[in-house]
Amino acid sequence: MTVSVAPNAVAAVSEARLWQRLMEMAEIGGFVSEEGDTGVNRPCLTTLDRTARRLLISWAERIGASVTIDPAGNLFLRLEGEDPSLPPVLTGSHMDSQPQGGRFDGIYGVIAGLEAIEAVATAGIRPKRAIEVVAWTNEEGGRYAPGCTGSMSFADFRPMSDFDDIVDAAGIRYADALAEQMASESDLATRPLGYTPHAYLEAHIEQGPRLEVEGREIGVVSGIQGSRWFTVTIEGRSDHAGTTPLGLRRDAVQDMVRAITALNALMHDPDDVLRFTVASIRVEPDTSNSIARRVVFTIDFRHPDKAVLIERGDAITGVVEAAMTTCTATVHERFHALPVDFGATVPGAVAAAATSQGLSTITMPSGAFHDAQFMVPLCPTGMIFIPCRGGVSHHPAEYAEPVACANGARVLVQALLTLANS
Ligand code: GLV
Ligand code: MN
Ligand code: MN
């Protein structure tokens, strides 16, 4: 292995330590699925999330990193550089999971970031700039939709107060859950919300099959496709299922079926680039012998082309309204993130690091959204993907090989040092 930059730090990455930490974290919220897979259910701003954060902090303190939190609950671990006055290089990801999530989505980028600063500290290297590892609040959007509320607040993409009144399934407001977390972490030093990093680099599992299928070790991520999230509420009237003639019904489920059929036509894409998903449906009163008076369903719509994202996304409301026969529909957009391009700086540092370590790469866009996309307006940004088995993610069977995890951390530390010395 030839390494042109920081060979000692690259060599100090420990595959065993990284793996052991990932597995230890996976116990916090860990469960075994019906199929026998070991998954993770660790919603943001819960006791489980806080337990995971404390474990991370305990590891960070052992290597002399300083710990701070910002008003959005984002957690920062800082390894000081030669010149503390310079903007740091930022790395990290998220620690929350999907309700039926895996052991790698998000947490891998945080643990790989910690491994990177531990390797730098162990190698006795002091880069020009500090390196900070961040654990962003609520990336997944599983408990509080939309996701990425921590990074969006940090980057001033949306004001923090926009999220205050979002409620979880139990009716708990986001602002209250965040306040509870801030209170329980009141022993930690605080910092103001947001700053302009020198660069941002996030490591993540690919969450798709390309690296595995093409037999490559590292994905150099070129950008992230755009996403728009909507909730559709259809209002009808509840009536007796046994007695009400069809012609007199205002059945919210029947109009929902028409709306989804019309949306499938709107979103038809013979090239299979467009992503359109309806995955959460709430029916009221939710009983088999009363006609549904209300249905609320979600739309997750993604596309790499901004024009398509805007045109088809903007058509959703009209298509849903036109599909109604007896009910009324309202469409609310709750997340709108345009596609981003990472440019050359950070992907270049990632590609150079991987190549110098003898690792094979492909340059690829991300289909999943990530906190990284909100850093693009702030600073040069990029991501490192590692392969995951079968491309499976947002599923308990999600798996990345220990060697793949270590490869990603080695590329991460080298690219971070390149950026931190620039
Ligand atoms: C992130 O979890 C996504 O849904 O892309
Ligand atoms: Mn993720
Ligand atoms: Mn995810």
Coordinates of C-alpha atoms and ligand atoms in Angstrom, one line a residue:
M1 CA 0.0 0.0 0.0
T2 CA 1.5 3.4 -1.0
V3 CA 0.2 6.3 0.9
S4 CA 1.5 9.7 -0.1
V5 CA -0.1 11.7 2.7
A6 CA -0.2 10.9 6.4
P7 CA 0.7 7.2 6.2
N8 CA 0.9 7.0 10.0
A9 CA -2.6 8.2 10.5
V10 CA -3.9 5.8 7.9
A11 CA -2.0 2.9 9.5
A12 CA -3.4 3.9 12.9
V13 CA -7.0 3.2 11.8
S14 CA -8.1 0.1 13.6
E15 CA -10.5 -2.2 11.9
A16 CA -11.2 -4.1 15.1
R17 CA -11.9 -1.0 17.2
L18 CA -14.1 0.5 14.6
W19 CA -16.1 -2.7 14.2
Q20 CA -16.4 -3.3 18.0
R21 CA -17.7 0.2 18.4
L22 CA -20.3 -0.2 15.6
M23 CA -21.5 -3.4 17.2
E24 CA -21.6 -1.8 20.7
M25 CA -23.7 1.0 19.3
A26 CA -25.9 -1.5 17.6
E27 CA -27.0 -2.8 21.0
I28 CA -28.5 0.5 21.8
G29 CA -32.0 0.1 20.3
G30 CA -31.0 -3.3 18.8
F31 CA -33.7 -5.9 18.0
V32 CA -34.0 -9.1 16.1
S33 CA -36.5 -9.0 13.2
E34 CA -39.1 -11.7 12.3
E35 CA -36.6 -12.9 9.7
G36 CA -33.8 -13.2 12.3
D37 CA -31.8 -10.1 11.3
T38 CA -30.3 -7.8 13.9
G39 CA -31.6 -4.4 13.3
V40 CA -31.7 -1.1 15.2
N41 CA -34.6 1.1 16.3
R42 CA -33.1 4.2 17.8
P43 CA -35.3 7.3 17.2
C44 CA -33.9 10.7 17.7
L45 CA -34.3 12.7 20.9
T46 CA -35.0 9.6 23.0
T47 CA -33.3 7.9 25.9
L48 CA -31.8 5.5 23.5
D49 CA -30.4 8.3 21.4
R50 CA -28.9 9.9 24.6
T51 CA -27.4 6.7 25.7
A52 CA -25.7 6.3 22.3
R53 CA -24.4 9.9 22.5
R54 CA -23.0 9.4 26.0
L55 CA -21.1 6.3 24.8
L56 CA -19.7 8.3 21.9
I57 CA -18.7 11.1 24.2
S58 CA -16.9 8.6 26.5
W59 CA -14.8 7.4 23.6
A60 CA -14.1 10.9 22.4
E61 CA -13.0 12.2 25.8
R62 CA -10.5 9.3 26.0
I63 CA -8.7 10.7 23.0
G64 CA -8.8 14.3 24.3
A65 CA -11.5 15.6 22.0
S66 CA -13.5 18.5 23.3
V67 CA -17.3 18.0 23.4
T68 CA -20.0 20.6 22.7
I69 CA -23.6 20.8 21.6
D70 CA -25.5 23.5 19.7
P71 CA -29.1 24.7 20.2
A72 CA -30.3 22.2 17.6
G73 CA -28.9 19.3 19.6
N74 CA -26.1 18.6 17.2
L75 CA -23.1 17.1 19.0
F76 CA -19.5 18.1 18.1
L77 CA -16.2 16.3 19.0
R78 CA -13.2 18.5 18.3
L79 CA -9.6 17.5 17.8
E80 CA -7.6 20.7 18.0
G81 CA -5.4 21.8 15.1
E82 CA -2.2 23.9 15.1
D83 CA -4.2 27.1 14.6
P84 CA -7.5 27.0 16.6
S85 CA -8.6 30.3 15.0
L86 CA -8.9 28.6 11.5
P87 CA -12.3 27.2 10.4
P88 CA -12.2 23.4 11.1
V89 CA -12.8 20.6 8.7
L90 CA -16.1 18.9 9.6
T91 CA -17.0 15.2 9.3
G92 CA -19.8 13.0 10.7
S93 CA -23.3 11.8 10.1
H94 CA -26.3 10.8 12.3
M95 CA -27.0 8.4 15.1
D96 CA -30.7 8.0 14.8
S97 CA -32.2 5.2 12.8
Q98 CA -35.3 4.2 10.9
P99 CA -37.9 2.4 13.0
Q100 CA -36.9 -0.9 11.4
G101 CA -33.4 0.3 10.6
G102 CA -30.0 -1.3 10.3
R103 CA -26.7 -1.1 12.2
F104 CA -24.8 1.1 9.8
D105 CA -26.9 3.9 8.3
G106 CA -25.7 7.1 9.8
I107 CA -23.8 5.7 12.8
Y108 CA -21.1 4.4 10.5
G109 CA -20.2 8.0 9.5
V110 CA -20.0 9.1 13.1
I111 CA -17.9 6.2 14.3
A112 CA -15.6 6.4 11.2
G113 CA -15.2 10.1 12.0
L114 CA -14.2 9.3 15.6
E115 CA -11.8 6.6 14.3
A116 CA -10.3 9.2 12.0
I117 CA -9.5 11.7 14.8
E118 CA -8.4 8.9 17.0
A119 CA -6.0 7.7 14.3
V120 CA -4.7 11.3 13.9
A121 CA -4.2 11.6 17.7
T122 CA -2.5 8.2 17.9
A123 CA -0.1 9.1 15.1
G124 CA 0.8 12.2 16.9
I125 CA -0.2 14.4 14.0
R126 CA -1.4 18.0 14.5
P127 CA -3.0 19.3 11.2
K128 CA -3.1 23.0 10.6
R129 CA -6.9 23.1 11.2
A130 CA -9.0 21.3 13.8
I131 CA -11.1 18.3 12.7
E132 CA -14.6 18.2 14.2
V133 CA -16.9 15.1 14.2
V134 CA -20.6 15.9 14.3
A135 CA -23.6 13.8 15.1
W136 CA -26.5 15.6 13.5
T137 CA -29.9 15.6 15.2
N138 CA -32.8 13.8 13.5
E139 CA -31.5 12.9 10.0
E140 CA -33.9 10.1 9.4
G141 CA -37.2 11.8 9.9
G142 CA -38.6 8.6 11.3
R143 CA -39.9 10.0 14.5
Y144 CA -40.1 13.7 13.4
A145 CA -40.6 14.3 9.7
P146 CA -38.9 15.7 7.8
G147 CA -35.4 14.5 8.5
C148 CA -32.2 16.5 8.5
T149 CA -33.6 19.0 11.0
G150 CA -30.2 19.4 12.8
S151 CA -28.2 20.0 9.6
M152 CA -30.9 22.3 8.1
S153 CA -30.9 24.4 11.2
F154 CA -27.1 24.5 11.4
A155 CA -26.8 25.6 7.7
D156 CA -29.7 28.1 8.1
F157 CA -31.5 26.2 5.3
R158 CA -34.6 26.5 7.4
P159 CA -35.0 28.2 10.8
M160 CA -35.0 25.9 13.8
S161 CA -38.4 27.2 14.9
D162 CA -39.9 25.7 11.7
F163 CA -39.7 22.3 13.4
D164 CA -41.0 23.2 16.9
D165 CA -44.6 22.1 16.3
I166 CA -44.0 18.9 14.5
V167 CA -45.4 16.0 16.6
D168 CA -44.4 12.4 16.8
A169 CA -46.8 9.5 16.8
A170 CA -47.4 10.0 20.6
G171 CA -48.2 13.7 20.0
I172 CA -44.9 15.0 21.6
R173 CA -43.7 18.2 20.0
Y174 CA -40.3 18.4 18.5
A175 CA -39.5 21.5 20.5
D176 CA -40.3 19.6 23.7
A177 CA -38.3 16.5 22.9
L178 CA -35.4 18.7 22.0
A179 CA -35.7 20.7 25.2
E180 CA -35.7 17.4 27.2
Q181 CA -32.6 16.4 25.5
M182 CA -30.9 19.7 26.0
A183 CA -31.8 19.5 29.7
S184 CA -30.4 16.0 30.1
E185 CA -27.2 17.2 28.4
S186 CA -26.9 20.4 30.4
D187 CA -23.5 19.3 31.7
L188 CA -22.1 19.6 28.2
A189 CA -20.5 22.8 27.0
T190 CA -22.7 24.7 24.5
R191 CA -21.8 26.5 21.3
P192 CA -23.8 28.8 19.0
L193 CA -25.8 27.4 16.1
G194 CA -23.8 27.1 12.8
Y195 CA -20.5 28.2 11.4
T196 CA -18.7 28.1 8.1
P197 CA -16.5 25.0 8.0
H198 CA -13.4 24.9 5.8
A199 CA -14.8 21.7 4.3
Y200 CA -17.3 18.9 5.1
L201 CA -16.9 15.2 4.4
E202 CA -19.3 12.5 5.4
A203 CA -18.8 8.7 5.2
H204 CA -21.8 6.5 4.7
I205 CA -22.8 3.1 3.5
E206 CA -23.9 3.2 -0.1
Q207 CA -27.5 2.0 0.6
G208 CA -27.7 0.8 -3.0
P209 CA -26.1 -2.1 -5.0
R210 CA -23.6 -0.4 -7.4
L211 CA -20.3 -0.8 -5.5
E212 CA -21.0 -4.4 -4.8
V213 CA -22.2 -5.2 -8.3
E214 CA -19.3 -3.4 -9.9
G215 CA -16.8 -4.8 -7.4
R216 CA -15.4 -1.4 -6.3
E217 CA -14.3 -0.6 -2.8
I218 CA -15.0 3.2 -2.5
G219 CA -17.7 5.4 -3.9
V220 CA -16.6 8.9 -4.6
V221 CA -19.9 10.7 -4.3
S222 CA -20.5 13.4 -6.9
G223 CA -23.7 14.9 -5.5
I224 CA -27.2 14.1 -4.1
Q225 CA -30.5 13.9 -6.0
G226 CA -33.3 16.2 -4.9
S227 CA -36.1 15.2 -2.6
R228 CA -39.6 16.5 -1.9
W229 CA -41.9 15.2 0.8
F230 CA -45.6 15.9 1.0
T231 CA -48.5 14.9 3.2
V232 CA -51.9 14.5 1.6
T233 CA -55.1 14.7 3.7
I234 CA -58.3 13.5 2.2
E235 CA -61.5 14.4 4.1
G236 CA -64.7 12.4 3.6
R237 CA -67.5 11.3 5.9
S238 CA -67.8 8.3 8.2
D239 CA -70.9 6.2 7.7
H240 CA -72.2 2.6 8.3
A241 CA -70.5 0.1 6.0
G242 CA -73.5 -2.2 6.0
T243 CA -76.2 0.3 5.2
T244 CA -74.9 3.3 3.3
P245 CA -75.5 3.0 -0.5
L246 CA -72.3 3.5 -2.6
G247 CA -73.8 6.6 -4.2
L248 CA -74.2 8.3 -0.9
R249 CA -70.7 7.7 0.4
R250 CA -67.8 10.1 0.8
D251 CA -65.3 7.4 1.2
A252 CA -61.8 8.8 1.9
V253 CA -60.1 5.4 1.2
Q254 CA -61.7 5.1 -2.3
D255 CA -60.6 8.6 -3.2
M256 CA -57.1 7.9 -1.8
V257 CA -56.8 4.9 -4.2
R258 CA -57.8 7.2 -7.1
A259 CA -55.3 9.8 -6.0
I260 CA -52.4 7.3 -5.8
T261 CA -53.3 5.7 -9.2
A262 CA -53.2 9.2 -10.7
L263 CA -49.9 10.0 -9.0
N264 CA -48.4 6.8 -10.3
A265 CA -49.3 8.0 -13.8
L266 CA -47.8 11.4 -13.2
M267 CA -44.6 9.8 -11.9
H268 CA -44.3 7.2 -14.6
D269 CA -40.7 7.1 -15.8
P270 CA -39.7 4.5 -18.4
D271 CA -36.0 5.1 -17.5
D272 CA -36.6 4.2 -13.8
V273 CA -34.6 7.2 -12.6
L274 CA -37.5 8.9 -10.8
R275 CA -38.3 7.7 -7.3
F276 CA -41.9 7.9 -6.0
T277 CA -43.0 6.3 -2.8
V278 CA -46.2 6.2 -0.7
A279 CA -45.3 4.4 2.5
S280 CA -47.3 5.8 5.4
I281 CA -51.1 5.7 5.3
R282 CA -53.2 6.7 8.3
V283 CA -57.0 6.0 8.1
E284 CA -59.6 7.3 10.5
P285 CA -61.6 5.9 12.2
D286 CA -59.6 2.8 11.1
T287 CA -62.3 0.2 11.7
S288 CA -63.5 -2.4 9.2
N289 CA -67.2 -1.6 9.3
S290 CA -67.1 2.3 9.2
I291 CA -66.4 4.2 6.0
A292 CA -63.2 6.2 6.4
R293 CA -63.8 9.8 7.1
R294 CA -60.1 10.9 6.8
V295 CA -56.9 9.5 5.2
V296 CA -53.5 11.0 5.6
F297 CA -50.7 9.6 3.3
T298 CA -47.2 10.6 2.6
I299 CA -45.3 11.1 -0.6
D300 CA -41.5 10.8 -1.0
F301 CA -40.5 12.0 -4.5
R302 CA -36.9 12.2 -5.7
H303 CA -35.1 13.0 -8.9
P304 CA -31.5 14.1 -9.8
D305 CA -32.8 16.6 -12.4
K306 CA -34.0 19.9 -10.8
A307 CA -36.4 20.6 -13.7
V308 CA -38.2 17.3 -13.3
L309 CA -38.2 17.6 -9.5
I310 CA -39.9 21.0 -9.8
E311 CA -42.3 20.3 -12.6
R312 CA -43.7 16.9 -11.4
G313 CA -43.6 17.9 -7.7
D314 CA -45.5 21.1 -8.5
A315 CA -48.1 19.0 -10.4
I316 CA -48.9 16.8 -7.4
T317 CA -51.6 19.0 -5.8
G318 CA -53.5 19.4 -9.0
V319 CA -53.4 15.7 -9.8
V320 CA -54.6 14.8 -6.3
E321 CA -57.4 17.3 -6.4
A322 CA -58.6 16.2 -9.8
A323 CA -58.7 12.6 -8.6
M324 CA -61.3 13.4 -5.9
T325 CA -64.9 12.3 -6.6
T326 CA -66.7 12.9 -3.3
C327 CA -64.0 14.0 -0.9
T328 CA -61.7 17.1 -0.5
A329 CA -57.9 16.9 -0.5
T330 CA -55.2 19.2 0.8
V331 CA -51.6 18.7 0.0
H332 CA -48.8 20.0 2.3
E333 CA -45.2 20.1 1.3
R334 CA -42.9 19.5 4.3
F335 CA -39.5 19.0 2.7
H336 CA -38.0 20.4 -0.5
A337 CA -34.3 19.9 -1.1
L338 CA -33.0 20.5 -4.6
P339 CA -30.3 18.3 -6.1
V340 CA -26.7 19.3 -5.2
D341 CA -23.4 18.9 -7.0
F342 CA -20.3 18.4 -4.8
G343 CA -17.9 20.0 -7.3
A344 CA -14.3 19.0 -7.5
T345 CA -12.5 19.8 -4.2
V346 CA -13.7 17.3 -1.7
P347 CA -14.4 14.5 -4.2
G348 CA -10.9 15.1 -5.5
A349 CA -9.4 14.6 -2.1
V350 CA -11.4 11.4 -1.6
A351 CA -10.4 10.0 -5.0
A352 CA -6.8 10.8 -4.4
A353 CA -6.8 9.2 -1.0
A354 CA -8.5 6.0 -2.2
T355 CA -6.2 5.7 -5.2
S356 CA -3.0 6.2 -3.2
Q357 CA -4.2 3.5 -0.8
G358 CA -4.7 1.1 -3.8
L359 CA -8.5 1.0 -3.4
S360 CA -10.8 0.9 -6.4
T361 CA -13.4 3.6 -6.9
I362 CA -16.4 4.7 -8.8
T363 CA -17.7 8.2 -9.0
M364 CA -21.4 8.1 -8.3
P365 CA -24.4 10.2 -7.2
S366 CA -26.4 9.5 -4.0
G367 CA -30.0 8.5 -4.3
A368 CA -30.5 8.8 -0.5
F369 CA -30.5 12.3 1.1
H370 CA -27.9 13.1 3.6
D371 CA -27.0 15.9 6.0
A372 CA -24.1 16.7 3.5
Q373 CA -26.5 18.3 1.1
F374 CA -27.1 21.2 3.4
M375 CA -23.4 21.9 3.8
V376 CA -23.0 22.6 0.0
P377 CA -23.9 26.3 0.3
L378 CA -21.5 26.7 3.2
C379 CA -18.3 25.0 2.1
P380 CA -16.6 22.5 -0.2
T381 CA -18.5 19.2 0.5
G382 CA -18.3 15.6 -0.3
M383 CA -19.1 12.0 0.8
I384 CA -17.4 8.6 0.8
F385 CA -19.6 5.5 0.2
I386 CA -18.6 2.0 1.2
P387 CA -20.4 -1.1 -0.2
C388 CA -23.2 -2.7 1.7
R389 CA -24.4 -6.2 1.2
G390 CA -27.0 -6.5 -1.6
G391 CA -27.4 -2.8 -1.4
V392 CA -29.9 -3.3 1.4
S393 CA -30.6 -0.4 3.7
H394 CA -33.5 1.0 5.9
H395 CA -33.8 -2.7 6.8
P396 CA -32.5 -4.8 9.7
A397 CA -30.5 -6.9 7.3
E398 CA -28.3 -3.9 6.4
Y399 CA -24.7 -5.0 6.5
A400 CA -21.2 -3.7 5.6
E401 CA -18.1 -5.9 5.9
P402 CA -15.6 -4.9 8.7
V403 CA -12.9 -4.5 6.0
A404 CA -15.2 -2.1 4.0
C405 CA -15.8 -0.1 7.1
A406 CA -12.1 0.2 7.7
N407 CA -11.4 1.1 4.1
G408 CA -13.8 4.0 4.3
A409 CA -12.2 5.2 7.6
R410 CA -8.7 5.1 6.1
V411 CA -9.8 7.1 3.1
L412 CA -11.7 9.4 5.4
V413 CA -8.7 10.1 7.6
Q414 CA -6.4 10.8 4.7
A415 CA -8.8 13.1 2.9
L416 CA -9.6 14.9 6.2
L417 CA -5.9 15.5 6.7
T418 CA -5.5 16.8 3.2
L419 CA -8.3 19.2 3.8
A420 CA -7.2 20.2 7.3
N421 CA -3.8 21.1 6.0
S422 CA -5.1 23.2 3.1
Ligands
GLV1 C1 -32.4 9.1 4.2 O1 -32.5 8.3 5.2 C2 -33.2 9.0 3.1 O2 -34.4 8.6 3.2 O3 -32.7 9.2 2.0
MN2 MN -28.1 8.0 6.7
MN3 MN -31.4 6.6 6.5

